[in-house]
XYZ file of C-alpha atoms in Angstrom:
491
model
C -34.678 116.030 248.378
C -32.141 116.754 251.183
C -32.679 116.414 255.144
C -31.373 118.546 257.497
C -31.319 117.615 261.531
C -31.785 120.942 263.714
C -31.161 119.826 267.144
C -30.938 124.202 268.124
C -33.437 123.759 270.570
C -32.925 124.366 274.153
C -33.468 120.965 276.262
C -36.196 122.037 278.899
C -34.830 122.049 282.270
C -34.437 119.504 284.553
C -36.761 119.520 287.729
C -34.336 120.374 290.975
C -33.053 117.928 293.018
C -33.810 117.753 296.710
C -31.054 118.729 298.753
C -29.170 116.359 300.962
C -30.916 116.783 305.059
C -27.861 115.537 305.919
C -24.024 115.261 306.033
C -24.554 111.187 305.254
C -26.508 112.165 302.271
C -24.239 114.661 300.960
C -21.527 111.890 301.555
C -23.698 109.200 300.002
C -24.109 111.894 296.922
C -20.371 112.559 295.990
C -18.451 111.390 293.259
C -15.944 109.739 295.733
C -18.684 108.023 297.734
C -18.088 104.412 298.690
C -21.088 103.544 296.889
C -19.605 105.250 293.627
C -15.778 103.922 293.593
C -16.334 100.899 296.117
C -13.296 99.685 293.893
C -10.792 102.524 294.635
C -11.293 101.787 298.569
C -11.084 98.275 298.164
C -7.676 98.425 295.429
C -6.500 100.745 298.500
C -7.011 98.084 301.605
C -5.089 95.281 299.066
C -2.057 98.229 299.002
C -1.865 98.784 302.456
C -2.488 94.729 303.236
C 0.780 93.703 301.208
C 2.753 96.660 301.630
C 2.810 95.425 305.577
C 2.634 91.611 304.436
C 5.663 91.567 301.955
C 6.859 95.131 301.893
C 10.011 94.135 300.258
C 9.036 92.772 297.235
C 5.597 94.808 296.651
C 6.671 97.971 297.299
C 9.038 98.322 294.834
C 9.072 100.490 291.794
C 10.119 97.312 289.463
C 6.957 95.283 290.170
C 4.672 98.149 289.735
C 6.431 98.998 286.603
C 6.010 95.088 285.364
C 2.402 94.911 286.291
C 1.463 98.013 284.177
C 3.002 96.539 281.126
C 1.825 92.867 281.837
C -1.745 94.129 282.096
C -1.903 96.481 279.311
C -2.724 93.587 276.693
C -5.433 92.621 279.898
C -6.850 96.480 279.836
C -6.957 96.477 275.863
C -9.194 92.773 275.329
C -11.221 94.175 278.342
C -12.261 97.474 276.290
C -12.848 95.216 273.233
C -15.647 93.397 275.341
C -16.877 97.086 276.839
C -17.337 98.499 273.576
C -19.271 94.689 272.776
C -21.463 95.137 275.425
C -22.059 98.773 275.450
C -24.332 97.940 272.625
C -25.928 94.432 274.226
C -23.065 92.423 272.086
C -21.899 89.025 274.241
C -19.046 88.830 272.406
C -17.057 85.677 273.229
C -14.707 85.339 270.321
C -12.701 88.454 271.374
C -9.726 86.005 272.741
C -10.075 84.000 269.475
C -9.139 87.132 267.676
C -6.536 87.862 269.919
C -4.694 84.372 269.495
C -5.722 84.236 265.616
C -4.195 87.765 264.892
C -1.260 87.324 267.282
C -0.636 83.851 265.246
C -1.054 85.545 261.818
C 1.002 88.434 262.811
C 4.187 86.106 263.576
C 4.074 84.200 260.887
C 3.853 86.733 258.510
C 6.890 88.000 259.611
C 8.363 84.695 260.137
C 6.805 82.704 257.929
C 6.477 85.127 254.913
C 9.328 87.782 255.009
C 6.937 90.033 255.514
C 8.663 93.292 257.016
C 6.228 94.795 260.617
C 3.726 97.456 258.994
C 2.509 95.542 256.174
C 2.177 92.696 258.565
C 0.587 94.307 261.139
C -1.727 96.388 258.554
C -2.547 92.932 256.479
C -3.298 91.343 260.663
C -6.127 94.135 261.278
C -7.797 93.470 257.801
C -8.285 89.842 258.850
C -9.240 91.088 261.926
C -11.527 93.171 260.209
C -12.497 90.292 258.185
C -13.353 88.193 261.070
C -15.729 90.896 262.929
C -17.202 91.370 259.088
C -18.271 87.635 259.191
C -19.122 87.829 262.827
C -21.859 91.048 262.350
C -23.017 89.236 259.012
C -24.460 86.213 261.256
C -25.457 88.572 263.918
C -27.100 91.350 262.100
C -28.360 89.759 258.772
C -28.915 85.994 259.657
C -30.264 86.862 263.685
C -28.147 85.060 265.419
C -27.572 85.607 268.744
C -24.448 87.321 269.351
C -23.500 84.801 272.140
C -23.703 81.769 269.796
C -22.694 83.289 266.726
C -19.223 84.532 268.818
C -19.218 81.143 270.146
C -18.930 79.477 266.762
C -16.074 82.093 265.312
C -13.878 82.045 268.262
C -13.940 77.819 267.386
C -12.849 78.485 264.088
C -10.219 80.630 264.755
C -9.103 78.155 267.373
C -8.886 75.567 264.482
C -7.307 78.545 262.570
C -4.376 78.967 265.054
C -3.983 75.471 265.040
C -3.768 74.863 261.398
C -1.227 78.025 260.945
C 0.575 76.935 263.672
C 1.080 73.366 264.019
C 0.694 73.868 267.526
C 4.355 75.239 267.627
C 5.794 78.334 268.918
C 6.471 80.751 265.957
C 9.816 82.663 266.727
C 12.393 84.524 264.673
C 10.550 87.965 264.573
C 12.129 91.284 263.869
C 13.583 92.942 265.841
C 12.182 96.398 265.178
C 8.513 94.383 266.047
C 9.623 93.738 269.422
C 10.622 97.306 269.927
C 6.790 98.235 269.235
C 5.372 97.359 272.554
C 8.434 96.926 274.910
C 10.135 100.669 274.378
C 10.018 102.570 277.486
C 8.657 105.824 278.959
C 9.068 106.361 282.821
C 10.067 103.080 283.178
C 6.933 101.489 281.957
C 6.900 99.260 278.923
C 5.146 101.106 275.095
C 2.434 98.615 275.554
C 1.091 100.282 278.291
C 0.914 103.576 276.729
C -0.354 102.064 273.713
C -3.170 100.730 275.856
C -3.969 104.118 277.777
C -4.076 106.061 274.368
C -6.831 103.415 273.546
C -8.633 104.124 276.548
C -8.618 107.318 275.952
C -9.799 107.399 272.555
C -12.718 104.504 273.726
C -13.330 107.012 276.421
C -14.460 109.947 273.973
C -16.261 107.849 272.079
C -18.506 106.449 274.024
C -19.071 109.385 276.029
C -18.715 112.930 274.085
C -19.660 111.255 270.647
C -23.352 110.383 269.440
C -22.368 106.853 268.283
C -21.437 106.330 271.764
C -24.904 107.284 272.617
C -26.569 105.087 269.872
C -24.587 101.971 271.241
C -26.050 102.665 275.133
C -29.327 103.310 273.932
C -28.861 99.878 271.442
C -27.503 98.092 274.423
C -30.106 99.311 276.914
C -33.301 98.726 274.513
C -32.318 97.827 270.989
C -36.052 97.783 269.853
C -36.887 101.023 272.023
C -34.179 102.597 270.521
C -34.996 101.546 266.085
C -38.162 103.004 267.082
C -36.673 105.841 268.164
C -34.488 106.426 265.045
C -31.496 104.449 265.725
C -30.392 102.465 263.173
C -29.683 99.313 265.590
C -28.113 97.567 262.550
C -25.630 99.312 261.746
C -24.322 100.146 264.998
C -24.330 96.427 265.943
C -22.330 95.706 263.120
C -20.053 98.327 263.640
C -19.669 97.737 267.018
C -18.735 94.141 265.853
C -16.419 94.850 263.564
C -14.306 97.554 266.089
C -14.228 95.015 268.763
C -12.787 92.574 266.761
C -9.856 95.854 265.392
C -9.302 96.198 269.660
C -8.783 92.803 269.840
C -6.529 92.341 267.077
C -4.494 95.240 268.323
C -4.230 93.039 271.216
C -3.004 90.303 269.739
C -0.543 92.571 268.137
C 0.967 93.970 271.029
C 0.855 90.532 272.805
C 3.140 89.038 270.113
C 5.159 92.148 269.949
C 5.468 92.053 274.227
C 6.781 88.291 274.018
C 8.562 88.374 270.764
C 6.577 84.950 269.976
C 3.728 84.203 268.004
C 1.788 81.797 270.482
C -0.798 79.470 269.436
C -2.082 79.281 273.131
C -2.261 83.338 274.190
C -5.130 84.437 273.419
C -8.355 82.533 275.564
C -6.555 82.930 278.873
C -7.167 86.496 278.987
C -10.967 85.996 277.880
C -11.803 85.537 281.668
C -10.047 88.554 283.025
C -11.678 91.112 280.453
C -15.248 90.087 281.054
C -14.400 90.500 284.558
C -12.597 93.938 284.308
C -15.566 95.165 282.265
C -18.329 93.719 284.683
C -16.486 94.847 287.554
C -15.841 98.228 285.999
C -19.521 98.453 284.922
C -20.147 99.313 289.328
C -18.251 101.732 289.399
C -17.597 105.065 288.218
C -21.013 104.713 285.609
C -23.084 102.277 288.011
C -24.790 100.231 285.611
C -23.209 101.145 282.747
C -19.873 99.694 280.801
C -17.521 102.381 280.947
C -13.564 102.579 280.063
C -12.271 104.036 283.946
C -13.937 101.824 285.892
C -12.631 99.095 283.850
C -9.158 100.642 284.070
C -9.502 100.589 287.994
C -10.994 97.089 287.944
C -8.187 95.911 285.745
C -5.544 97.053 288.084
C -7.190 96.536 290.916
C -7.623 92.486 290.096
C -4.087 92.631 288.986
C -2.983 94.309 292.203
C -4.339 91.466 294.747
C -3.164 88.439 292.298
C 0.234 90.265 292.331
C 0.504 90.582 295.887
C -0.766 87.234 296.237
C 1.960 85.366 294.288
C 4.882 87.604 295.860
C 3.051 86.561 299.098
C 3.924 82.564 297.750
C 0.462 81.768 296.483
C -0.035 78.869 294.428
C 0.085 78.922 290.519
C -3.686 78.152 289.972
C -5.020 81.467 292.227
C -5.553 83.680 289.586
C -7.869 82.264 287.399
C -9.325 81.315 291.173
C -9.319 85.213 291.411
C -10.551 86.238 288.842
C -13.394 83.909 288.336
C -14.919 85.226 292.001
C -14.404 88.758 290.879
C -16.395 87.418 287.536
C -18.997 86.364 289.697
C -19.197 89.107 292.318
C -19.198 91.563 289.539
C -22.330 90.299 287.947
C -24.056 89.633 291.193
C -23.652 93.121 292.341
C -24.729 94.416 289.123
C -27.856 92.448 289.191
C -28.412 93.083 292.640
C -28.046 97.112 292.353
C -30.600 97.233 289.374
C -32.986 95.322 291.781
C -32.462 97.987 294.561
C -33.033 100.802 292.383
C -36.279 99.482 290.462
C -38.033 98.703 294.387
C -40.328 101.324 295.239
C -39.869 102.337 298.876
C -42.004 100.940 301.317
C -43.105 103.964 303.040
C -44.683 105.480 299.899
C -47.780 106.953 300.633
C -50.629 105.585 298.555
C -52.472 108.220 296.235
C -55.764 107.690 293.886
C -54.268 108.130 290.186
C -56.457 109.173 287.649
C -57.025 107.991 284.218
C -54.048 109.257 282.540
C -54.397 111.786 279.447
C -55.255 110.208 276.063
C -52.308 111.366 273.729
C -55.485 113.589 271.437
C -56.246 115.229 274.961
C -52.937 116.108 275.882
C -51.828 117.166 271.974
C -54.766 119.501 270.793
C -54.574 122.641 272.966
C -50.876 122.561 271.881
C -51.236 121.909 268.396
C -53.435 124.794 268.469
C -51.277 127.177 269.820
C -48.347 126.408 267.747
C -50.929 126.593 264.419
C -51.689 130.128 265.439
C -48.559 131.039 265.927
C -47.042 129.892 263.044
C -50.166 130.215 261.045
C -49.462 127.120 259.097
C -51.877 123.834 259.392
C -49.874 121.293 261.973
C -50.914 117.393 262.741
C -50.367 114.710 265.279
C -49.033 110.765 263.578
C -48.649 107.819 264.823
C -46.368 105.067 263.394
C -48.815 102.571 261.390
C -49.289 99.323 262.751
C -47.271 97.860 259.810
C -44.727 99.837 260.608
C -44.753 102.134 257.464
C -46.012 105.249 256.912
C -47.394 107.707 259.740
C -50.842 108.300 260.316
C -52.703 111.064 261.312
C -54.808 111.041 264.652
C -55.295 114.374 265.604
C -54.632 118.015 263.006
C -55.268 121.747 263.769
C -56.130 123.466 260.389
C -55.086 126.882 259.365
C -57.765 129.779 259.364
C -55.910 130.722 256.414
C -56.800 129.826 252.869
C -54.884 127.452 250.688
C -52.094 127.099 253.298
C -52.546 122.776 253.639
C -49.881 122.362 251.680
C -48.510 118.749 252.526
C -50.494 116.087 254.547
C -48.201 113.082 256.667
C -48.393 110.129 254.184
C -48.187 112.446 250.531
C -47.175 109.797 248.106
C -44.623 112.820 247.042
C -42.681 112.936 250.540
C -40.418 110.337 249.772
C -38.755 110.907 252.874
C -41.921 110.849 255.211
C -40.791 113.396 257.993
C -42.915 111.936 260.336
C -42.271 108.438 260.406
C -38.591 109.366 260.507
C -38.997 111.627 263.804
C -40.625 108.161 265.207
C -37.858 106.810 264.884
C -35.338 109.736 266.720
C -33.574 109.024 269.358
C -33.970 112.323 270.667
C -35.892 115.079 270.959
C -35.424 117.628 268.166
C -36.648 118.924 265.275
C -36.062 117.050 261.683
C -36.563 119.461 258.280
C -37.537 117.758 255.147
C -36.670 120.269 251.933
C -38.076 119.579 248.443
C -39.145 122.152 245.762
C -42.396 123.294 247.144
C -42.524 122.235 250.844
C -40.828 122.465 253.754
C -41.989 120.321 256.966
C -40.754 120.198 259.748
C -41.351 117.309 262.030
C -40.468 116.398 266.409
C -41.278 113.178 267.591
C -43.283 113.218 270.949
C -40.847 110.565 273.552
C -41.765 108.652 276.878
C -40.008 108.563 280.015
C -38.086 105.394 278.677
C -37.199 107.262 275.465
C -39.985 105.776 273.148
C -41.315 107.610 270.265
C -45.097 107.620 270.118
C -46.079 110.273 268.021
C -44.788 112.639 265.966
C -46.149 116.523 265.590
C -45.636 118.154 262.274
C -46.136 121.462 260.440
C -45.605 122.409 256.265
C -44.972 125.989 254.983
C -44.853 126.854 251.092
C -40.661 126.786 250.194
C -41.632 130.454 249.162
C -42.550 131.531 252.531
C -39.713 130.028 254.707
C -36.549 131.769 255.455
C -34.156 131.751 257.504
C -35.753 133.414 260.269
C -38.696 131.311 259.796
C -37.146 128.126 259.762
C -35.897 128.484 262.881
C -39.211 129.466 264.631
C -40.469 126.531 263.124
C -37.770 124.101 264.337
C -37.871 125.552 267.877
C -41.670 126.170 268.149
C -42.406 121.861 266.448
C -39.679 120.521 269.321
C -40.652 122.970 272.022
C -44.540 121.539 271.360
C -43.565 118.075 271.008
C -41.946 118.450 274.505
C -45.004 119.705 275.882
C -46.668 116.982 274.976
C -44.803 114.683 276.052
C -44.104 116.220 279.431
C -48.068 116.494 279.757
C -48.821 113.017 278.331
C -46.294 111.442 280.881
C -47.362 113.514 284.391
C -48.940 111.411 286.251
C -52.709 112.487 287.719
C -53.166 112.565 290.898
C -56.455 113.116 292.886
């Protein structure tokens, strides 16, 4: 039996915005509102305050030039923890990766002859390794990511410590070095390395459908199973990469300072869960994103930097970047409170009863049976959470057409309690050599699956005309549905 996804089908269009009444609103609409990149305007008022307070030593092109390649190992940690908590992972061992792999590196090199690839190549297998054991306690034995992560980055503290002897580790090739400190424009390899990261992140998460699956695991995670994630696996991929980012960290670290350092890697745990909260208001408000973690990176970096030229004291930037921690997450949680209060002035209406989910399905199950002249039904996931059941079916006039009922012990594959489990809307064909059904699941405003509609055909009868009338016509009626079950009823 094979399954084929036909996602053909049109999405139905979005209802039209209002138009701004005003020049404030249009303002208050725009990418470039203050609202939008608050950052950007505020990363611009530190510029202009130190290029009048110490113009001689911040505007310069050398300390620009030093701060990009200081903060690239800052910018790649702090898109390990965005990818972490894209998909609701509080992952707190990413600096214990960084310091383990940037300790293992060294002394492989040092320690073991090794020559850089192998070394580096054998580094992100551990670091592999680590995530592996990491997304086995998360995923398999439930622990909570924040403990679990808790517990690793100790051992790999007493890791570091037992490789290192709490010594420096020096003596590393020079062609290592060379990996993160060549130049281009001025600005040191590990900054490119880091923006080629971003970039790649970047895609990911927001042109690719994994990206998608880790938002909607990191926004719901039991919403989104029921929907047809598999939350699993992309938690313990998710895992796993964010431990490879951080150990790519740790490589360029040790490669930056030509040292394998035992102490490196928590310092810069603080300053990446700030970047990333910090980030997470901006650009994507609400949502972990790679630019506005790139601005919030350089923009923390930009006022600490000013700040020591200025002859601040050594302590101020873990001062810094604590408040920004803080502010960050208290500007997060208070925007999601702002935009879940209903406005006061809301005028109060009688709602009815809303549909029941037979109401609102039968006239449309009717007209897609008639026009496809096959028999189509309405499931609902079974309270055990196995196969579908049927609540609601419109036969076909015809004779002998019921080929296939939701819940024949000879669908393996049950069609229909795999569309409850889509994220999307869509249709989903199940192929085997008699039947072909074709199955949409019906999805709430918050992107929950409650039913699913379904129609069979006879193999025979479906080609590849067909099959495409029936994957538009079972989404196109699921859609209805929904859009029917979830209008509200006003009298």
């Amino acid at each position: 039996m094979s399954t084929v996804y036909a996602d053909d089908t049109a999405a139905p269009p979005a209802p039209a915005a209002a138009a701004p009444r005003s020049l404030l609103e249009r303002l208050a609409a725009s990418p470039l509102s203050f609202a939008n990149i608050s950052l950007v305007y505020v990363w611009a008022a530190v510029f202009v305050l130190f290029a009048l307070w110490v113009p001689d030593k911040f505007l310069t092109a050398t300390t620009w030039q030093s701060m990009a390649g200081e903060q690239a190992v800052t910018v790649i940690l702090a898109l390990a923890v965005v990818v972490a908590l894209a998909a609701g992972v509080f992952d707190l061992s990413v600096g214990a990766v960084m310091g383990a792999t940037a300790i293992l590196v060294a002394k492989l090199m040092a320690g073991m002859g090794m020559s850089p690839v192998p070394a580096a190549l054998a580094t992100l297998v551990a670091g592999a390794l680590a995530g592996c054991v990491t997304a086995t306690m998360v995923v398999v034995f439930r622990v909570h990511s924040f403990i679990a992560t808790l517990g690793i980055g100790s051992v790999l503290t007493a890791f570091v410590s037992a490789v290192s002897n709490n010594q420096l580790i020096i003596g590393l090739p020079t062609s290592f070095q060379q990996w993160a400190t060549f130049e281009v424009l001025g600005i040191q390899g590990a900054f490119w390395i880091a923006l080629v990261l971003a970039a790649t992140i970047w895609f990911v998460l927001e042109h690719r459908p994994v990206g998608r699956f880790m938002y909607a695991t990191g926004s719901n995670a039991e919403a989104a199973r029921l929907a047809g994630v598999r939350t699993d696996r992309v938690t313990f991929g998710t895992i796993v990469c964010t431990a490879l980012i951080a150990t790519v960290a740790g490589i360029v670290v040790t490669s930056r300072i030509a040292t394998g350092s035992p102490t490196i890697g928590p310092p810069y745990l603080l300053p990446a869960f700030a970047a990333a909260f910090l980030g997470s208001t901006q650009i994507r408000q609400g949502r972990f994103n790679v630019l506005g973690t790139l601005i919030a990176v350089y923009a923390l970096a930009t006022g600490v930097k000013g700040l020591q030229l200025a002859g601040a004291p050594f302590w101020l930037p873990d001062l810094f970047n604590g408040v920004a921690l803080l502010v960050a997450v208290a500007l997060s949680v208070r925007r999601r409170q702002l935009t879940s209060r209903p406005a006061k002035d809301t005028a109060t209406v009688r709602v009815r009863p809303p549909l029941t989910l037979r109401e609102a399905a039968r006239p449309h199950l009717e007209e897609l049976r008639d026009s496809l002249d096959e028999s189509v039904w309405l499931t609902e996931p079974a309270a055990d959470g196995g196969t579908a059941k049927v609540v609601e079916a419109a036969e076909s006039r015809r004779t002998l057409r019921i080929v296939h009922r939701p819940g024949d012990p000879r669908q393996a594959d049950d069609p229909d309690a795999t569309a409850l489990r889509r994220t999307t809307a869509g249709a989903l064909a199940v192929e085997d050599e008699q039947v072909i059904t074709v199955a949409a699941p019906v999805l709430t405003e918050d992107g929950r699956a409650v039913a699913a509609v379904s129609v069979c055909a006879p193999r025979a009868r479906v080609d590849e005309g067909f099959a495409r009338r029936m994957n538009n016509a079972v989404a196109e009626t699921a859609r209805r549905i929904a859009a029917q079950l979830n209008e509200p009823r006003t009298s």
